[in-house]
PDB file of C-alpha atoms and ligand atoms in Angstrom:
ATOM      1  CA  MET A   1     100.975 -12.168 -32.128  1.00 84.00           C
ATOM      2  CA  LEU A   2     100.027 -12.278 -28.481  1.00 96.00           C
ATOM      3  CA  ASN A   3     102.144 -14.242 -26.044  1.00 98.00           C
ATOM      4  CA  ILE A   4     100.193 -16.452 -23.649  1.00 98.00           C
ATOM      5  CA  ALA A   5     101.383 -17.995 -20.363  1.00 98.00           C
ATOM      6  CA  VAL A   6      99.400 -20.828 -18.794  1.00 98.00           C
ATOM      7  CA  LEU A   7      99.749 -21.328 -15.029  1.00 98.00           C
ATOM      8  CA  ILE A   8      98.943 -24.782 -13.665  1.00 98.00           C
ATOM      9  CA  SER A   9      99.235 -26.885 -10.520  1.00 98.00           C
ATOM     10  CA  GLY A  10      98.381 -30.392 -11.656  1.00 96.00           C
ATOM     11  CA  ASN A  11      97.273 -32.621 -14.473  1.00 97.00           C
ATOM     12  CA  GLY A  12      96.902 -29.824 -17.000  1.00 98.00           C
ATOM     13  CA  THR A  13      93.978 -31.158 -19.023  1.00 98.00           C
ATOM     14  CA  ASN A  14      92.813 -27.589 -19.617  1.00 98.00           C
ATOM     15  CA  LEU A  15      96.325 -26.741 -20.799  1.00 98.00           C
ATOM     16  CA  GLN A  16      96.066 -29.742 -23.141  1.00 98.00           C
ATOM     17  CA  ALA A  17      92.783 -28.379 -24.517  1.00 98.00           C
ATOM     18  CA  LEU A  18      94.566 -25.115 -25.292  1.00 98.00           C
ATOM     19  CA  ILE A  19      97.518 -26.897 -26.920  1.00 98.00           C
ATOM     20  CA  ASP A  20      95.106 -28.971 -29.044  1.00 98.00           C
ATOM     21  CA  ALA A  21      93.130 -25.866 -30.045  1.00 98.00           C
ATOM     22  CA  GLN A  22      96.367 -24.209 -31.096  1.00 98.00           C
ATOM     23  CA  LYS A  23      97.310 -27.217 -33.223  1.00 97.00           C
ATOM     24  CA  GLU A  24      93.853 -27.269 -34.819  1.00 98.00           C
ATOM     25  CA  GLY A  25      93.991 -23.551 -35.601  1.00 97.00           C
ATOM     26  CA  LYS A  26      91.099 -22.780 -33.244  1.00 97.00           C
ATOM     27  CA  LEU A  27      93.394 -20.691 -31.093  1.00 98.00           C
ATOM     28  CA  GLU A  28      95.104 -18.467 -33.590  1.00 97.00           C
ATOM     29  CA  SER A  29      95.269 -14.982 -32.105  1.00 97.00           C
ATOM     30  CA  GLY A  30      97.826 -15.892 -29.472  1.00 97.00           C
ATOM     31  CA  THR A  31     100.558 -18.475 -28.890  1.00 98.00           C
ATOM     32  CA  ILE A  32     101.310 -20.395 -25.713  1.00 98.00           C
ATOM     33  CA  LYS A  33     104.853 -19.302 -24.957  1.00 98.00           C
ATOM     34  CA  LEU A  34     105.269 -20.390 -21.370  1.00 98.00           C
ATOM     35  CA  VAL A  35     103.839 -22.809 -18.812  1.00 98.00           C
ATOM     36  CA  ILE A  36     104.477 -22.270 -15.109  1.00 98.00           C
ATOM     37  CA  SER A  37     103.597 -24.728 -12.357  1.00 98.00           C
ATOM     38  CA  ASP A  38     103.574 -23.838  -8.668  1.00 98.00           C
ATOM     39  CA  ARG A  39     104.194 -27.518  -7.856  1.00 98.00           C
ATOM     40  CA  PRO A  40     107.155 -29.608  -8.947  1.00 97.00           C
ATOM     41  CA  GLY A  41     106.269 -32.684 -10.956  1.00 96.00           C
ATOM     42  CA  ALA A  42     102.859 -31.453 -12.139  1.00 98.00           C
ATOM     43  CA  TYR A  43     101.920 -33.550 -15.170  1.00 98.00           C
ATOM     44  CA  GLY A  44     101.004 -30.396 -17.087  1.00 98.00           C
ATOM     45  CA  LEU A  45     104.740 -29.627 -17.251  1.00 98.00           C
ATOM     46  CA  THR A  46     105.266 -32.849 -19.210  1.00 98.00           C
ATOM     47  CA  ARG A  47     102.412 -31.931 -21.570  1.00 98.00           C
ATOM     48  CA  ALA A  48     104.092 -28.575 -22.220  1.00 98.00           C
ATOM     49  CA  ALA A  49     107.555 -30.070 -22.724  1.00 98.00           C
ATOM     50  CA  GLU A  50     106.156 -32.693 -25.126  1.00 98.00           C
ATOM     51  CA  ASN A  51     104.808 -29.852 -27.210  1.00 98.00           C
ATOM     52  CA  GLY A  52     107.998 -27.791 -27.193  1.00 98.00           C
ATOM     53  CA  ILE A  53     106.647 -25.145 -24.809  1.00 98.00           C
ATOM     54  CA  PRO A  54     109.049 -23.826 -22.144  1.00 98.00           C
ATOM     55  CA  ALA A  55     107.840 -25.290 -18.849  1.00 98.00           C
ATOM     56  CA  LEU A  56     109.062 -23.907 -15.544  1.00 98.00           C
ATOM     57  CA  THR A  57     108.368 -24.620 -11.900  1.00 98.00           C
ATOM     58  CA  VAL A  58     108.054 -21.843  -9.344  1.00 98.00           C
ATOM     59  CA  ASN A  59     107.513 -23.913  -6.232  1.00 98.00           C
ATOM     60  CA  ARG A  60     105.253 -22.035  -3.823  1.00 95.00           C
ATOM     61  CA  LYS A  61     106.994 -23.863  -0.964  1.00 96.00           C
ATOM     62  CA  ASP A  62     110.357 -22.289  -1.848  1.00 97.00           C
ATOM     63  CA  PHE A  63     109.076 -18.825  -0.893  1.00 97.00           C
ATOM     64  CA  GLN A  64     108.533 -17.511   2.587  1.00 96.00           C
ATOM     65  CA  THR A  65     105.927 -14.963   1.565  1.00 96.00           C
ATOM     66  CA  SER A  66     103.297 -14.787  -1.130  1.00 96.00           C
ATOM     67  CA  GLU A  67     104.796 -11.432  -2.229  1.00 97.00           C
ATOM     68  CA  GLN A  68     108.126 -13.126  -3.008  1.00 97.00           C
ATOM     69  CA  PHE A  69     106.321 -15.875  -4.892  1.00 98.00           C
ATOM     70  CA  ASP A  70     104.339 -13.280  -6.902  1.00 98.00           C
ATOM     71  CA  GLN A  71     107.557 -11.436  -7.705  1.00 98.00           C
ATOM     72  CA  ALA A  72     109.167 -14.579  -9.095  1.00 98.00           C
ATOM     73  CA  ILE A  73     106.117 -15.254 -11.265  1.00 98.00           C
ATOM     74  CA  GLY A  74     105.937 -11.608 -12.379  1.00 98.00           C
ATOM     75  CA  GLU A  75     109.599 -11.603 -13.384  1.00 98.00           C
ATOM     76  CA  LEU A  76     109.103 -14.654 -15.582  1.00 98.00           C
ATOM     77  CA  LEU A  77     106.002 -13.183 -17.208  1.00 98.00           C
ATOM     78  CA  ARG A  78     107.868  -9.976 -18.007  1.00 97.00           C
ATOM     79  CA  LYS A  79     110.970 -11.795 -19.197  1.00 97.00           C
ATOM     80  CA  HIS A  80     108.898 -13.868 -21.618  1.00 97.00           C
ATOM     81  CA  ARG A  81     106.940 -10.765 -22.696  1.00 97.00           C
ATOM     82  CA  ILE A  82     103.615 -12.297 -21.794  1.00 98.00           C
ATOM     83  CA  HIS A  83     100.460 -10.391 -22.761  1.00 97.00           C
ATOM     84  CA  LEU A  84      97.826 -12.787 -21.443  1.00 98.00           C
ATOM     85  CA  VAL A  85      97.985 -15.046 -18.391  1.00 98.00           C
ATOM     86  CA  VAL A  86      95.640 -18.047 -18.216  1.00 98.00           C
ATOM     87  CA  LEU A  87      95.143 -19.682 -14.825  1.00 98.00           C
ATOM     88  CA  ALA A  88      94.129 -23.250 -15.681  1.00 98.00           C
ATOM     89  CA  GLY A  89      93.844 -25.305 -12.527  1.00 96.00           C
ATOM     90  CA  PHE A  90      96.357 -23.034 -10.751  1.00 97.00           C
ATOM     91  CA  LEU A  91      95.852 -23.384  -7.024  1.00 94.00           C
ATOM     92  CA  SER A  92      97.913 -20.488  -5.627  1.00 95.00           C
ATOM     93  CA  ILE A  93      96.139 -17.188  -5.128  1.00 94.00           C
ATOM     94  CA  LEU A  94      98.079 -14.312  -6.677  1.00 96.00           C
ATOM     95  CA  GLY A  95      98.325 -10.991  -4.850  1.00 95.00           C
ATOM     96  CA  LYS A  96      96.894  -7.574  -5.627  1.00 95.00           C
ATOM     97  CA  GLU A  97      99.917  -6.102  -7.366  1.00 96.00           C
ATOM     98  CA  LEU A  98     100.424  -8.836  -9.921  1.00 97.00           C
ATOM     99  CA  VAL A  99      96.681  -9.036 -10.542  1.00 97.00           C
ATOM    100  CA  LYS A 100      96.611  -5.269 -11.097  1.00 97.00           C
ATOM    101  CA  GLU A 101      99.579  -5.409 -13.458  1.00 97.00           C
ATOM    102  CA  TYR A 102      97.652  -7.929 -15.561  1.00 97.00           C
ATOM    103  CA  ASP A 103      94.292  -6.189 -15.228  1.00 96.00           C
ATOM    104  CA  HIS A 104      92.014  -7.637 -17.928  1.00 96.00           C
ATOM    105  CA  ARG A 105      95.013  -9.635 -19.151  1.00 97.00           C
ATOM    106  CA  MET A 106      94.682 -12.507 -16.642  1.00 98.00           C
ATOM    107  CA  ILE A 107      91.833 -15.025 -16.791  1.00 98.00           C
ATOM    108  CA  ASN A 108      90.823 -18.066 -14.752  1.00 98.00           C
ATOM    109  CA  ILE A 109      88.639 -21.109 -15.306  1.00 98.00           C
ATOM    110  CA  HIS A 110      86.453 -22.254 -12.428  1.00 98.00           C
ATOM    111  CA  PRO A 111      84.400 -25.474 -12.451  1.00 98.00           C
ATOM    112  CA  SER A 112      81.016 -24.047 -11.402  1.00 98.00           C
ATOM    113  CA  LEU A 113      78.558 -21.420 -12.524  1.00 98.00           C
ATOM    114  CA  ILE A 114      79.876 -18.376 -10.650  1.00 98.00           C
ATOM    115  CA  PRO A 115      78.631 -16.861  -8.320  1.00 97.00           C
ATOM    116  CA  ALA A 116      77.647 -20.320  -7.036  1.00 98.00           C
ATOM    117  CA  PHE A 117      80.199 -22.659  -5.440  1.00 98.00           C
ATOM    118  CA  CYS A 118      83.193 -20.369  -5.785  1.00 97.00           C
ATOM    119  CA  GLY A 119      85.651 -18.303  -3.756  1.00 93.00           C
ATOM    120  CA  GLN A 120      88.128 -19.278  -1.085  1.00 89.00           C
ATOM    121  CA  GLY A 121      88.181 -23.032  -0.407  1.00 91.00           C
ATOM    122  CA  TYR A 122      86.205 -24.025  -3.499  1.00 96.00           C
ATOM    123  CA  TYR A 123      88.632 -25.908  -5.687  1.00 94.00           C
ATOM    124  CA  GLY A 124      88.927 -29.329  -7.285  1.00 94.00           C
ATOM    125  CA  LEU A 125      86.521 -32.005  -6.072  1.00 97.00           C
ATOM    126  CA  LYS A 126      85.323 -29.783  -3.207  1.00 97.00           C
ATOM    127  CA  VAL A 127      83.339 -27.740  -5.725  1.00 98.00           C
ATOM    128  CA  HIS A 128      81.565 -30.761  -7.165  1.00 98.00           C
ATOM    129  CA  ARG A 129      80.944 -32.277  -3.724  1.00 98.00           C
ATOM    130  CA  ALA A 130      79.269 -29.016  -2.639  1.00 98.00           C
ATOM    131  CA  VAL A 131      77.180 -28.967  -5.820  1.00 98.00           C
ATOM    132  CA  LEU A 132      75.901 -32.510  -5.136  1.00 98.00           C
ATOM    133  CA  GLU A 133      75.220 -31.766  -1.455  1.00 98.00           C
ATOM    134  CA  SER A 134      73.185 -28.691  -2.373  1.00 98.00           C
ATOM    135  CA  GLY A 135      70.868 -30.632  -4.672  1.00 98.00           C
ATOM    136  CA  VAL A 136      71.078 -28.195  -7.614  1.00 98.00           C
ATOM    137  CA  LYS A 137      70.337 -29.825 -10.944  1.00 98.00           C
ATOM    138  CA  VAL A 138      72.558 -27.625 -13.104  1.00 98.00           C
ATOM    139  CA  THR A 139      76.204 -26.771 -12.664  1.00 98.00           C
ATOM    140  CA  GLY A 140      78.897 -25.889 -15.203  1.00 98.00           C
ATOM    141  CA  ALA A 141      82.048 -23.842 -15.618  1.00 98.00           C
ATOM    142  CA  THR A 142      82.998 -20.193 -15.837  1.00 98.00           C
ATOM    143  CA  VAL A 143      85.873 -18.301 -17.416  1.00 98.00           C
ATOM    144  CA  HIS A 144      86.408 -14.895 -15.838  1.00 98.00           C
ATOM    145  CA  TYR A 145      88.930 -12.111 -15.566  1.00 98.00           C
ATOM    146  CA  VAL A 146      91.020 -12.315 -12.400  1.00 98.00           C
ATOM    147  CA  SER A 147      90.439  -9.584  -9.842  1.00 96.00           C
ATOM    148  CA  GLU A 148      91.500  -9.138  -6.236  1.00 92.00           C
ATOM    149  CA  VAL A 149      88.473 -11.150  -5.089  1.00 92.00           C
ATOM    150  CA  PRO A 150      88.994 -14.912  -5.597  1.00 89.00           C
ATOM    151  CA  ASP A 151      86.633 -16.026  -8.422  1.00 92.00           C
ATOM    152  CA  GLY A 152      85.076 -12.545  -8.262  1.00 93.00           C
ATOM    153  CA  GLY A 153      86.198 -10.896 -11.505  1.00 96.00           C
ATOM    154  CA  GLU A 154      84.118 -10.033 -14.553  1.00 97.00           C
ATOM    155  CA  ILE A 155      82.614 -13.107 -16.221  1.00 98.00           C
ATOM    156  CA  ILE A 156      83.722 -13.818 -19.794  1.00 98.00           C
ATOM    157  CA  MET A 157      81.932 -17.085 -20.610  1.00 98.00           C
ATOM    158  CA  GLN A 158      79.817 -19.758 -18.912  1.00 98.00           C
ATOM    159  CA  GLN A 159      78.712 -23.218 -19.958  1.00 98.00           C
ATOM    160  CA  PRO A 160      76.030 -25.168 -18.059  1.00 98.00           C
ATOM    161  CA  VAL A 161      76.193 -28.924 -17.388  1.00 98.00           C
ATOM    162  CA  LEU A 162      73.300 -31.032 -16.076  1.00 98.00           C
ATOM    163  CA  VAL A 163      73.762 -32.882 -12.785  1.00 98.00           C
ATOM    164  CA  LYS A 164      72.690 -36.546 -12.953  1.00 98.00           C
ATOM    165  CA  GLU A 165      70.916 -38.520 -10.206  1.00 97.00           C
ATOM    166  CA  ASP A 166      73.780 -40.974  -9.831  1.00 98.00           C
ATOM    167  CA  ASP A 167      76.658 -38.473 -10.112  1.00 98.00           C
ATOM    168  CA  THR A 168      79.611 -38.741  -7.760  1.00 98.00           C
ATOM    169  CA  PRO A 169      81.972 -35.775  -7.274  1.00 98.00           C
ATOM    170  CA  GLU A 170      84.401 -37.594  -9.598  1.00 98.00           C
ATOM    171  CA  SER A 171      81.892 -38.281 -12.383  1.00 98.00           C
ATOM    172  CA  LEU A 172      80.576 -34.735 -12.194  1.00 98.00           C
ATOM    173  CA  GLN A 173      84.086 -33.264 -12.278  1.00 98.00           C
ATOM    174  CA  ARG A 174      84.858 -35.299 -15.388  1.00 98.00           C
ATOM    175  CA  ARG A 175      81.643 -34.266 -17.173  1.00 98.00           C
ATOM    176  CA  VAL A 176      82.113 -30.585 -16.315  1.00 98.00           C
ATOM    177  CA  MET A 177      85.571 -30.819 -17.859  1.00 98.00           C
ATOM    178  CA  GLU A 178      84.421 -32.688 -20.978  1.00 98.00           C
ATOM    179  CA  GLU A 179      81.209 -30.767 -21.623  1.00 98.00           C
ATOM    180  CA  ALA A 180      82.274 -27.317 -20.447  1.00 98.00           C
ATOM    181  CA  GLU A 181      85.893 -26.568 -19.518  1.00 98.00           C
ATOM    182  CA  TRP A 182      87.806 -28.135 -22.408  1.00 98.00           C
ATOM    183  CA  ILE A 183      85.414 -26.677 -24.965  1.00 98.00           C
ATOM    184  CA  MET A 184      84.988 -23.250 -23.448  1.00 98.00           C
ATOM    185  CA  LEU A 185      88.518 -22.353 -22.343  1.00 98.00           C
ATOM    186  CA  PRO A 186      90.072 -22.293 -25.849  1.00 98.00           C
ATOM    187  CA  LYS A 187      87.105 -20.235 -27.107  1.00 98.00           C
ATOM    188  CA  ALA A 188      87.440 -17.772 -24.242  1.00 98.00           C
ATOM    189  CA  VAL A 189      91.208 -17.441 -24.720  1.00 98.00           C
ATOM    190  CA  GLU A 190      90.748 -16.760 -28.445  1.00 98.00           C
ATOM    191  CA  GLN A 191      88.046 -14.206 -27.652  1.00 98.00           C
ATOM    192  CA  VAL A 192      90.187 -12.385 -25.089  1.00 98.00           C
ATOM    193  CA  CYS A 193      93.196 -12.408 -27.442  1.00 97.00           C
ATOM    194  CA  ARG A 194      91.045 -10.716 -30.076  1.00 96.00           C
ATOM    195  CA  VAL A 195      89.878  -8.120 -27.566  1.00 95.00           C
ATOM    196  CA  LEU A 196      93.494  -7.397 -26.616  1.00 96.00           C
ATOM    197  CA  LYS A 197      94.549  -7.187 -30.246  1.00 93.00           C
ATOM    198  CA  ASN A 198      91.734  -4.796 -31.067  1.00 91.00           C
ATOM    199  CA  ARG A 199      92.763  -2.741 -28.081  1.00 86.00           C
ATOM    200  CA  GLY A 200      96.173  -2.610 -29.720  1.00 78.00           C
ATOM    201  CA  ASP A 201      97.994  -4.162 -26.782  1.00 64.00           C
ATOM    202  CA  ALA A 202      99.455  -6.934 -28.703  1.00 55.00           C
ATOM    203  CA  ILE A 203     102.100  -6.321 -30.848  1.00 49.00           C
ATOM    204  CA  SER A 204     104.588  -3.619 -30.295  1.00 49.00           C
ATOM    205  CA  GLU A 205     107.279  -4.359 -27.799  1.00 47.00           C
ATOM    206  CA  ASP A 206     106.939  -0.754 -26.635  1.00 45.00           C
ATOM    207  CA  THR A 207     103.374  -1.341 -25.643  1.00 48.00           C
ATOM    208  CA  ILE A 208     104.273  -4.404 -23.651  1.00 48.00           C
ATOM    209  CA  LEU A 209     107.004  -2.567 -21.839  1.00 43.00           C
ATOM    210  CA  LYS A 210     104.759   0.407 -21.197  1.00 49.00           C
ATOM    211  CA  VAL A 211     102.030  -1.820 -19.801  1.00 48.00           C
ATOM    212  CA  ASN A 212     104.475  -3.643 -17.601  1.00 47.00           C
ATOM    213  CA  GLU A 213     106.199  -0.500 -16.357  1.00 47.00           C
ATOM    214  CA  LYS A 214     102.966   1.095 -15.147  1.00 42.00           C
TER     215      LYS A 214
HETATM  216  C1  LIG B   1      89.717 -27.891 -13.404  1.00 79.38           C
HETATM  217  O1  LIG B   1      88.472 -28.350 -12.967  1.00 79.38           O
HETATM  218  C2  LIG B   1      89.767 -26.402 -13.300  1.00 79.38           C
HETATM  219  O2  LIG B   1      88.588 -25.749 -13.632  1.00 79.38           O
HETATM  220  C3  LIG B   1      90.037 -26.243 -11.847  1.00 79.38           C
HETATM  221  O3  LIG B   1      90.956 -27.269 -11.531  1.00 79.38           O
HETATM  222  C4  LIG B   1      90.814 -28.335 -12.440  1.00 79.38           C
HETATM  223  C5  LIG B   1      92.149 -28.496 -13.089  1.00 79.38           C
HETATM  224  O4  LIG B   1      92.237 -29.455 -14.042  1.00 79.38           O
HETATM  225  N1  LIG B   1      90.351 -24.911 -11.491  1.00 79.38           N
HETATM  226  P1  LIG B   1      93.482 -29.598 -15.008  1.00 79.38           P
HETATM  227  O5  LIG B   1      94.765 -29.421 -14.226  1.00 79.38           O
HETATM  228  O6  LIG B   1      93.350 -28.567 -16.101  1.00 79.38           O
HETATM  229  O7  LIG B   1      93.374 -30.991 -15.549  1.00 79.38           O
END
């Protein structure tokens, strides 16, 4: 079985979608073993705890440099023998080394159709505000592998959502979550778990250690 870590910063509704999918047997090729928040008090931590998943805070503000922060996250991922890292509303940008260590084993969900409305500065409501200002009639969400370029890694899955005349950033954000993110993320995680399993990464402890020692 593959061990999954979900990294969050806030409400954790995408985490909840993954927990629900796991309960319903729709996410069956991996298990959520760890939730990490970069902000204390994130509600996603409560969701994890309520479902018996170890939930830890690595407060970005406790670290002077992003390298030190990455190291703390990396140590936890190794300690919990994590194969796949899911960034689900995680607002810190992880550095090159950690991203490289989890090459094709770290994925992110972004609330637009990449390559539109993405990259540095496009997060949360800002994305949906920019979508409405631009006048496009279709937006959506994207799940992609994490690379060194923010929101720039290989695309795994996309789901379009229609923009309505009377949408506000808030209403659009909600619909993109309901119609795209919460449906697509569990599917994408299951798909990536299967890819990793077929690649043979999953299972033996040796493999995990080898991957992590590279
Ligand atoms: C989602 O729109 C996600 O795509 C984005 O941040 C939001 C987080 O929502 N990156 P939640 O914490 O999963 O509720």
